[in-house]
Amino acid sequence: MKVVVTGASGLVGGRLVPALRAAGHQVTGTFHQRGPTAEAERPLDLCQRGAAARLLAEERPDLVVHAAAAANPTECELDPDRARAVNVDAVDALARSVRDCGARLIHLSTDLVFDGGRGPFTEEDEPAPLSVYAQTKREGERRALASGVALVLRCALVFGQSASGTRTFNEWILERARAGEPIPLFNDEYRTPIDDRTLGRIVSGCLEVDLRGTRHCGGGERLSRFEFGRRVAEVAGLSLDGLESTSRLAVEAVPARPEDVSLDSGKLAAELGLELPDVRTALSWWWKDLASHEAHASQPGGGAER
Ligand SMILES: NC(=O)c1ccc[n+]([C@@H]2O[C@H](COP(=O)([O-])OP(=O)(O)OC[C@H]3O[C@@H](n4cnc5c(N)ncnc54)[C@H](OP(=O)(O)O)[C@@H]3O)[C@@H](O)[C@H]2O)c1
């Protein structure tokens, strides 16, 4: 299939592009300010009037995976106008353009549309977003669905490998551990994190099976951030000494941090015939890839290929 991935210079889009290419699709990735890169070769500012329509008229894709967003909750709180422009208005324009060119849309949303009161949440549960980021993402879901051509994938926290090697939660933990810095992690904030490899398989699967509406897209295990840190340390053979178990209630967070936005993703897994891995299994894939990259880079001339 011919696929456009918006936000391919970002964490999620940057992992989806190689996954979809490996599955045999012809993929064009877009960037806004951080490109071009191997994954994101086309510039695109979705806030520019008509930009999405022009891109789609040129590319003529079968499907658009929309991973571009104002995705930093703190920045959204500070600049709600930009958050709305990117997460609502641009989604509206893009979804209409996708429909008008006869394609389908996979729109990425977030577990943070829930207030964290009583996970795991199913697709039947009513969202109650707490922050500007979450509110605009929720409104963006509605705009995408109104086009009639969209599948909204509500993603959980994404972990694994990032294009830069520094963006994911597990990479942050590893970096601090190697630097001998303390790693404070909340013991009372629960998620169902999903690894980049499984997310790639899910989005690939959604290219083959024409699903519409909203689906939850998390991993196979609910755990706290502290428990996640323990898994990283165990898989990477790190000392647990630097891990500090802390409470989210001990910090004044703006925007508010929901306690438990874990997702029940059983419906999507069943529709695609996929088994969702537990966190340890998925982390061991990441660790094995990283170890072989690092071994390769440490050989004479090896680093030049990275
Ligand atoms: N990361 C997670 O753990 C996670 C969890 C749940 C849901 N999600 C969802 O997954 C999606 C991707 O998140 P992410 O973490 O990959 O975010 P990210 O790393 O911040 O990437 C955001 C992407 O959007 C692009 N972008 C921003 N403004 C744009 C504009 N005006 N026009 C065109 N492109 C624009 C950025 O381009 P430049 O960088 O080139 O400027 C970048 O490629 C979002 O919808 C997010 O809600 C992510």
CSV table of C-alpha atoms and ligand atoms in Angstrom, one decimal:
chain,number,residue,atom,x,y,z
A,1,MET,CA,0.0,0.0,0.0
A,2,LYS,CA,1.0,3.6,-0.4
A,3,VAL,CA,1.1,5.2,3.0
A,4,VAL,CA,1.8,8.7,4.3
A,5,VAL,CA,3.0,8.9,7.9
A,6,THR,CA,2.7,12.4,9.4
A,7,GLY,CA,5.0,13.3,12.3
A,8,ALA,CA,7.7,10.8,11.1
A,9,SER,CA,10.4,13.0,12.8
A,10,GLY,CA,8.7,12.3,16.1
A,11,LEU,CA,9.1,9.4,18.5
A,12,VAL,CA,6.2,7.3,17.3
A,13,GLY,CA,6.1,8.2,13.6
A,14,GLY,CA,9.9,7.6,13.5
A,15,ARG,CA,9.4,4.0,14.6
A,16,LEU,CA,6.3,3.4,12.4
A,17,VAL,CA,8.0,4.3,9.2
A,18,PRO,CA,10.6,1.6,9.2
A,19,ALA,CA,8.1,-0.9,10.5
A,20,LEU,CA,5.7,-0.3,7.7
A,21,ARG,CA,8.5,-0.2,5.1
A,22,ALA,CA,9.7,-3.6,6.5
A,23,ALA,CA,6.1,-4.9,6.0
A,24,GLY,CA,6.4,-4.0,2.3
A,25,HIS,CA,4.5,-0.7,2.1
A,26,GLN,CA,5.6,2.3,0.2
A,27,VAL,CA,5.9,5.0,2.9
A,28,THR,CA,6.4,8.7,2.8
A,29,GLY,CA,7.1,10.3,6.2
A,30,THR,CA,6.7,14.0,7.0
A,31,PHE,CA,8.5,16.4,9.3
A,32,HIS,CA,7.8,19.9,10.5
A,33,GLN,CA,10.8,21.4,12.2
A,34,ARG,CA,13.1,18.4,12.8
A,35,GLY,CA,14.1,17.1,9.4
A,36,PRO,CA,14.7,15.8,6.8
A,37,THR,CA,15.6,12.4,8.2
A,38,ALA,CA,15.7,8.9,6.7
A,39,GLU,CA,12.2,8.4,8.0
A,40,ALA,CA,10.8,11.9,7.4
A,41,GLU,CA,11.7,13.3,4.0
A,42,ARG,CA,8.8,15.6,3.2
A,43,PRO,CA,8.2,18.9,5.0
A,44,LEU,CA,4.7,19.6,6.1
A,45,ASP,CA,3.1,22.2,8.4
A,46,LEU,CA,-0.4,21.0,9.1
A,47,CYS,CA,-1.3,24.4,10.4
A,48,GLN,CA,-0.9,25.9,7.0
A,49,ARG,CA,-4.2,26.2,5.2
A,50,GLY,CA,-4.4,23.6,2.4
A,51,ALA,CA,-1.1,22.0,3.2
A,52,ALA,CA,-2.6,18.5,4.0
A,53,ALA,CA,-4.8,18.6,0.8
A,54,ARG,CA,-1.8,19.5,-1.4
A,55,LEU,CA,0.4,16.8,0.1
A,56,LEU,CA,-2.3,14.1,-0.4
A,57,ALA,CA,-3.1,15.3,-4.0
A,58,GLU,CA,0.6,14.7,-4.8
A,59,GLU,CA,1.1,11.5,-2.9
A,60,ARG,CA,-2.2,9.9,-3.6
A,61,PRO,CA,-1.9,7.4,-0.6
A,62,ASP,CA,-4.2,4.5,0.2
A,63,LEU,CA,-3.8,5.3,3.9
A,64,VAL,CA,-2.6,8.1,6.2
A,65,VAL,CA,-1.1,7.3,9.6
A,66,HIS,CA,-1.5,10.6,11.6
A,67,ALA,CA,1.3,10.7,14.2
A,68,ALA,CA,1.9,14.4,14.1
A,69,ALA,CA,0.7,16.2,17.1
A,70,ALA,CA,1.4,18.8,19.8
A,71,ALA,CA,2.3,15.9,22.1
A,72,ASN,CA,4.1,17.5,25.0
A,73,PRO,CA,1.5,18.0,27.8
A,74,THR,CA,3.5,20.8,29.6
A,75,GLU,CA,3.9,22.7,26.3
A,76,CYS,CA,0.2,22.3,25.5
A,77,GLU,CA,-0.6,23.8,28.9
A,78,LEU,CA,1.6,26.8,28.2
A,79,ASP,CA,0.3,27.3,24.7
A,80,PRO,CA,-3.3,26.1,24.4
A,81,ASP,CA,-3.8,27.9,21.1
A,82,ARG,CA,-1.1,25.9,19.4
A,83,ALA,CA,-2.3,22.7,21.0
A,84,ARG,CA,-5.8,23.4,19.6
A,85,ALA,CA,-4.4,24.4,16.2
A,86,VAL,CA,-2.4,21.1,15.8
A,87,ASN,CA,-4.5,18.6,17.8
A,88,VAL,CA,-7.9,19.8,16.7
A,89,ASP,CA,-8.1,22.1,13.7
A,90,ALA,CA,-5.3,20.4,11.8
A,91,VAL,CA,-6.9,17.0,12.4
A,92,ASP,CA,-10.2,18.3,11.1
A,93,ALA,CA,-8.6,19.5,7.9
A,94,LEU,CA,-6.5,16.4,7.4
A,95,ALA,CA,-9.4,14.0,8.0
A,96,ARG,CA,-11.5,15.8,5.4
A,97,SER,CA,-8.7,15.7,2.9
A,98,VAL,CA,-8.1,12.0,3.5
A,99,ARG,CA,-11.8,11.3,2.9
A,100,ASP,CA,-11.8,13.6,-0.2
A,101,CYS,CA,-8.9,11.7,-1.8
A,102,GLY,CA,-10.6,8.3,-1.1
A,103,ALA,CA,-8.1,7.1,1.4
A,104,ARG,CA,-8.3,5.8,5.0
A,105,LEU,CA,-7.0,7.4,8.2
A,106,ILE,CA,-5.3,5.9,11.2
A,107,HIS,CA,-5.3,8.6,13.8
A,108,LEU,CA,-3.2,8.2,16.9
A,109,SER,CA,-4.6,9.4,20.2
A,110,THR,CA,-3.7,8.8,23.8
A,111,ASP,CA,-4.6,6.9,27.0
A,112,LEU,CA,-4.6,10.4,28.7
A,113,VAL,CA,-8.1,11.1,27.4
A,114,PHE,CA,-9.1,9.2,30.6
A,115,ASP,CA,-9.0,10.8,34.1
A,116,GLY,CA,-7.2,7.9,35.7
A,117,GLY,CA,-9.9,7.1,38.1
A,118,ARG,CA,-10.4,3.4,37.5
A,119,GLY,CA,-8.3,1.6,34.8
A,120,PRO,CA,-8.2,-0.5,32.8
A,121,PHE,CA,-10.4,1.4,30.5
A,122,THR,CA,-12.3,-0.2,27.6
A,123,GLU,CA,-13.6,1.5,24.4
A,124,GLU,CA,-17.0,1.8,26.1
A,125,ASP,CA,-15.7,4.0,28.9
A,126,GLU,CA,-16.4,7.7,28.7
A,127,PRO,CA,-13.2,9.9,28.4
A,128,ALA,CA,-12.7,12.7,30.9
A,129,PRO,CA,-9.5,14.5,29.9
A,130,LEU,CA,-7.8,16.5,32.6
A,131,SER,CA,-5.2,18.6,30.7
A,132,VAL,CA,-5.1,20.8,27.6
A,133,TYR,CA,-3.2,18.1,25.8
A,134,ALA,CA,-5.8,15.5,26.7
A,135,GLN,CA,-8.7,17.7,26.0
A,136,THR,CA,-7.4,18.7,22.5
A,137,LYS,CA,-6.6,15.1,21.7
A,138,ARG,CA,-10.1,14.0,22.7
A,139,GLU,CA,-11.6,16.7,20.5
A,140,GLY,CA,-9.2,15.6,17.7
A,141,GLU,CA,-10.6,12.1,18.0
A,142,ARG,CA,-14.1,13.4,17.4
A,143,ARG,CA,-13.0,15.3,14.3
A,144,ALA,CA,-11.2,12.3,12.9
A,145,LEU,CA,-14.2,10.0,13.4
A,146,ALA,CA,-16.6,12.6,11.9
A,147,SER,CA,-14.8,12.0,8.5
A,148,GLY,CA,-16.2,8.4,8.5
A,149,VAL,CA,-12.8,7.1,7.2
A,150,ALA,CA,-10.9,6.9,10.5
A,151,LEU,CA,-9.6,4.4,12.9
A,152,VAL,CA,-8.7,6.1,16.2
A,153,LEU,CA,-5.9,4.2,18.0
A,154,ARG,CA,-5.7,5.3,21.6
A,155,CYS,CA,-2.0,4.5,22.4
A,156,ALA,CA,-0.5,3.9,25.8
A,157,LEU,CA,3.0,5.1,26.8
A,158,VAL,CA,5.3,3.9,24.0
A,159,PHE,CA,8.7,2.4,24.9
A,160,GLY,CA,11.5,0.5,23.2
A,161,GLN,CA,13.9,2.2,20.8
A,162,SER,CA,13.7,5.7,19.5
A,163,ALA,CA,15.4,7.0,16.4
A,164,SER,CA,17.7,9.2,18.6
A,165,GLY,CA,18.3,6.5,21.2
A,166,THR,CA,17.3,9.0,24.0
A,167,ARG,CA,13.5,9.6,23.8
A,168,THR,CA,11.8,6.6,25.3
A,169,PHE,CA,11.2,6.0,29.1
A,170,ASN,CA,13.4,3.0,29.1
A,171,GLU,CA,16.2,4.9,27.3
A,172,TRP,CA,15.9,7.7,29.9
A,173,ILE,CA,16.2,5.1,32.7
A,174,LEU,CA,19.3,3.5,31.1
A,175,GLU,CA,21.0,6.8,30.4
A,176,ARG,CA,20.6,7.8,34.1
A,177,ALA,CA,21.7,4.4,35.4
A,178,ARG,CA,24.8,4.5,33.3
A,179,ALA,CA,25.6,8.0,34.5
A,180,GLY,CA,25.2,6.9,38.1
A,181,GLU,CA,22.3,9.4,38.6
A,182,PRO,CA,19.3,8.7,40.9
A,183,ILE,CA,16.2,7.5,39.1
A,184,PRO,CA,13.0,8.7,40.9
A,185,LEU,CA,10.0,6.7,39.7
A,186,PHE,CA,6.3,6.9,40.7
A,187,ASN,CA,5.0,3.9,42.5
A,188,ASP,CA,1.4,5.0,42.2
A,189,GLU,CA,1.1,5.9,38.5
A,190,TYR,CA,-0.1,3.0,36.4
A,191,ARG,CA,0.1,2.5,32.6
A,192,THR,CA,-0.1,-0.4,30.1
A,193,PRO,CA,3.0,0.6,28.1
A,194,ILE,CA,3.3,-0.7,24.5
A,195,ASP,CA,6.6,-1.3,22.8
A,196,ASP,CA,7.5,0.2,19.4
A,197,ARG,CA,7.8,-3.2,17.8
A,198,THR,CA,4.3,-4.3,18.8
A,199,LEU,CA,2.9,-0.9,17.9
A,200,GLY,CA,4.4,-1.4,14.4
A,201,ARG,CA,2.8,-4.8,14.1
A,202,ILE,CA,-0.5,-3.4,15.2
A,203,VAL,CA,-0.5,-0.5,12.7
A,204,SER,CA,0.7,-2.9,9.9
A,205,GLY,CA,-2.2,-5.1,10.9
A,206,CYS,CA,-4.6,-2.2,10.7
A,207,LEU,CA,-3.5,-1.6,7.1
A,208,GLU,CA,-4.6,-5.1,6.2
A,209,VAL,CA,-7.9,-5.1,8.2
A,210,ASP,CA,-10.2,-2.2,7.6
A,211,LEU,CA,-11.3,-1.2,11.1
A,212,ARG,CA,-13.2,2.0,11.8
A,213,GLY,CA,-14.1,3.7,15.1
A,214,THR,CA,-12.0,3.7,18.3
A,215,ARG,CA,-9.7,1.0,19.6
A,216,HIS,CA,-7.4,0.8,22.6
A,217,CYS,CA,-3.7,0.1,21.8
A,218,GLY,CA,-1.7,-0.7,24.9
A,219,GLY,CA,0.6,-3.5,26.0
A,220,GLY,CA,-0.2,-6.8,27.7
A,221,GLU,CA,0.7,-5.7,31.3
A,222,ARG,CA,-0.4,-3.0,33.7
A,223,LEU,CA,2.3,-1.7,36.0
A,224,SER,CA,3.6,1.4,37.8
A,225,ARG,CA,6.4,3.5,36.6
A,226,PHE,CA,8.6,2.1,39.4
A,227,GLU,CA,7.8,-1.5,38.5
A,228,PHE,CA,8.7,-0.6,34.9
A,229,GLY,CA,12.1,0.8,36.1
A,230,ARG,CA,12.7,-2.5,37.9
A,231,ARG,CA,12.0,-4.4,34.7
A,232,VAL,CA,14.5,-2.2,32.8
A,233,ALA,CA,17.1,-2.8,35.4
A,234,GLU,CA,16.6,-6.5,35.4
A,235,VAL,CA,16.6,-6.9,31.6
A,236,ALA,CA,19.7,-4.6,31.2
A,237,GLY,CA,21.5,-6.2,34.2
A,238,LEU,CA,21.8,-2.8,36.0
A,239,SER,CA,22.0,-2.3,39.7
A,240,LEU,CA,18.6,-1.5,41.3
A,241,ASP,CA,20.4,0.9,43.8
A,242,GLY,CA,19.6,4.1,41.8
A,243,LEU,CA,15.9,3.4,41.6
A,244,GLU,CA,13.9,5.6,44.0
A,245,SER,CA,10.3,4.7,44.7
A,246,THR,CA,8.3,7.9,45.0
A,247,SER,CA,4.7,9.0,45.1
A,248,ARG,CA,3.1,11.2,42.4
A,249,LEU,CA,1.3,13.0,45.2
A,250,ALA,CA,4.7,14.3,46.5
A,251,VAL,CA,5.2,16.5,43.4
A,252,GLU,CA,3.1,19.4,42.3
A,253,ALA,CA,2.4,18.5,38.7
A,254,VAL,CA,1.1,20.8,36.0
A,255,PRO,CA,-0.8,19.5,34.2
A,256,ALA,CA,-2.3,17.0,36.7
A,257,ARG,CA,-1.0,13.4,36.3
A,258,PRO,CA,-3.7,10.8,36.2
A,259,GLU,CA,-3.2,7.8,38.5
A,260,ASP,CA,-4.2,4.9,36.3
A,261,VAL,CA,-5.0,5.3,32.6
A,262,SER,CA,-4.2,1.6,31.8
A,263,LEU,CA,-6.0,0.4,28.8
A,264,ASP,CA,-7.8,-2.9,28.0
A,265,SER,CA,-6.7,-3.6,24.5
A,266,GLY,CA,-8.2,-7.0,24.2
A,267,LYS,CA,-10.6,-6.1,21.5
A,268,LEU,CA,-8.0,-4.9,19.0
A,269,ALA,CA,-5.6,-7.8,19.8
A,270,ALA,CA,-8.4,-10.2,19.1
A,271,GLU,CA,-9.4,-8.5,15.8
A,272,LEU,CA,-5.8,-8.6,14.6
A,273,GLY,CA,-5.1,-12.1,16.0
A,274,LEU,CA,-2.1,-10.7,18.0
A,275,GLU,CA,-0.8,-11.5,21.4
A,276,LEU,CA,0.3,-8.5,23.4
A,277,PRO,CA,3.7,-9.1,25.1
A,278,ASP,CA,4.4,-8.5,28.7
A,279,VAL,CA,6.9,-5.7,29.5
A,280,ARG,CA,9.9,-7.9,30.3
A,281,THR,CA,9.6,-9.7,26.9
A,282,ALA,CA,9.3,-6.5,24.9
A,283,LEU,CA,12.2,-4.9,26.9
A,284,SER,CA,14.4,-8.0,26.1
A,285,TRP,CA,13.8,-7.3,22.4
A,286,TRP,CA,15.0,-3.7,22.8
A,287,TRP,CA,18.0,-4.8,24.9
A,288,LYS,CA,19.1,-7.4,22.4
A,289,ASP,CA,18.9,-4.9,19.5
A,290,LEU,CA,20.7,-2.3,21.5
A,291,ALA,CA,23.5,-4.7,22.6
A,292,SER,CA,24.1,-5.8,19.1
A,293,HIS,CA,24.2,-2.1,17.8
A,294,GLU,CA,26.7,-1.2,20.6
A,295,ALA,CA,28.9,-4.2,19.9
A,296,HIS,CA,28.9,-3.3,16.2
A,297,ALA,CA,29.6,0.4,16.9
A,298,SER,CA,32.6,-0.5,19.1
A,299,GLN,CA,34.3,-2.3,16.3
A,300,PRO,CA,36.8,-0.4,14.1
A,301,GLY,CA,34.7,1.6,11.6
A,302,GLY,CA,31.4,0.2,13.1
A,303,GLY,CA,30.2,3.6,14.4
A,304,ALA,CA,30.3,5.1,10.9
A,305,GLU,CA,27.3,3.0,9.9
A,306,ARG,CA,25.0,4.2,12.6
B,1,LIG,N1,5.0,8.9,22.8
B,1,LIG,C1,4.1,8.3,23.5
B,1,LIG,O1,4.4,7.6,24.5
B,1,LIG,C2,2.7,8.4,23.2
B,1,LIG,C3,1.7,7.9,24.0
B,1,LIG,C4,0.4,7.9,23.7
B,1,LIG,C5,0.0,8.6,22.5
B,1,LIG,N2,0.9,9.1,21.7
B,1,LIG,C6,0.4,9.8,20.5
B,1,LIG,O2,1.3,9.5,19.4
B,1,LIG,C7,1.4,10.6,18.5
B,1,LIG,C8,2.9,10.9,18.3
B,1,LIG,O3,3.5,11.2,19.5
B,1,LIG,P1,5.1,11.4,19.7
B,1,LIG,O4,5.4,11.0,21.1
B,1,LIG,O5,5.7,10.7,18.6
B,1,LIG,O6,5.2,13.0,19.6
B,1,LIG,P2,6.5,13.8,19.2
B,1,LIG,O7,7.7,13.0,19.3
B,1,LIG,O8,6.5,15.1,19.9
B,1,LIG,O9,6.4,14.1,17.6
B,1,LIG,C9,5.4,15.0,17.2
B,1,LIG,C10,5.5,15.0,15.7
B,1,LIG,O10,4.5,16.0,15.2
B,1,LIG,C11,5.1,16.8,14.3
B,1,LIG,N3,4.4,18.1,14.2
B,1,LIG,C12,4.2,19.0,15.3
B,1,LIG,N4,3.6,20.1,14.9
B,1,LIG,C13,3.3,19.9,13.5
B,1,LIG,C14,2.7,20.7,12.5
B,1,LIG,N5,2.2,21.9,12.8
B,1,LIG,N6,2.6,20.2,11.3
B,1,LIG,C15,3.2,19.0,11.0
B,1,LIG,N7,3.8,18.2,11.9
B,1,LIG,C16,3.9,18.7,13.1
B,1,LIG,C17,6.5,17.0,14.8
B,1,LIG,O11,7.4,17.4,13.7
B,1,LIG,P3,8.8,18.1,14.0
B,1,LIG,O12,9.4,17.4,15.2
B,1,LIG,O13,9.6,17.9,12.8
B,1,LIG,O14,8.6,19.6,14.3
B,1,LIG,C18,6.8,15.5,15.1
B,1,LIG,O15,7.2,14.8,14.0
B,1,LIG,C19,0.6,11.7,19.2
B,1,LIG,O16,-0.7,11.8,18.6
B,1,LIG,C20,0.5,11.3,20.6
B,1,LIG,O17,-0.6,11.9,21.2
B,1,LIG,C21,2.3,9.1,22.0
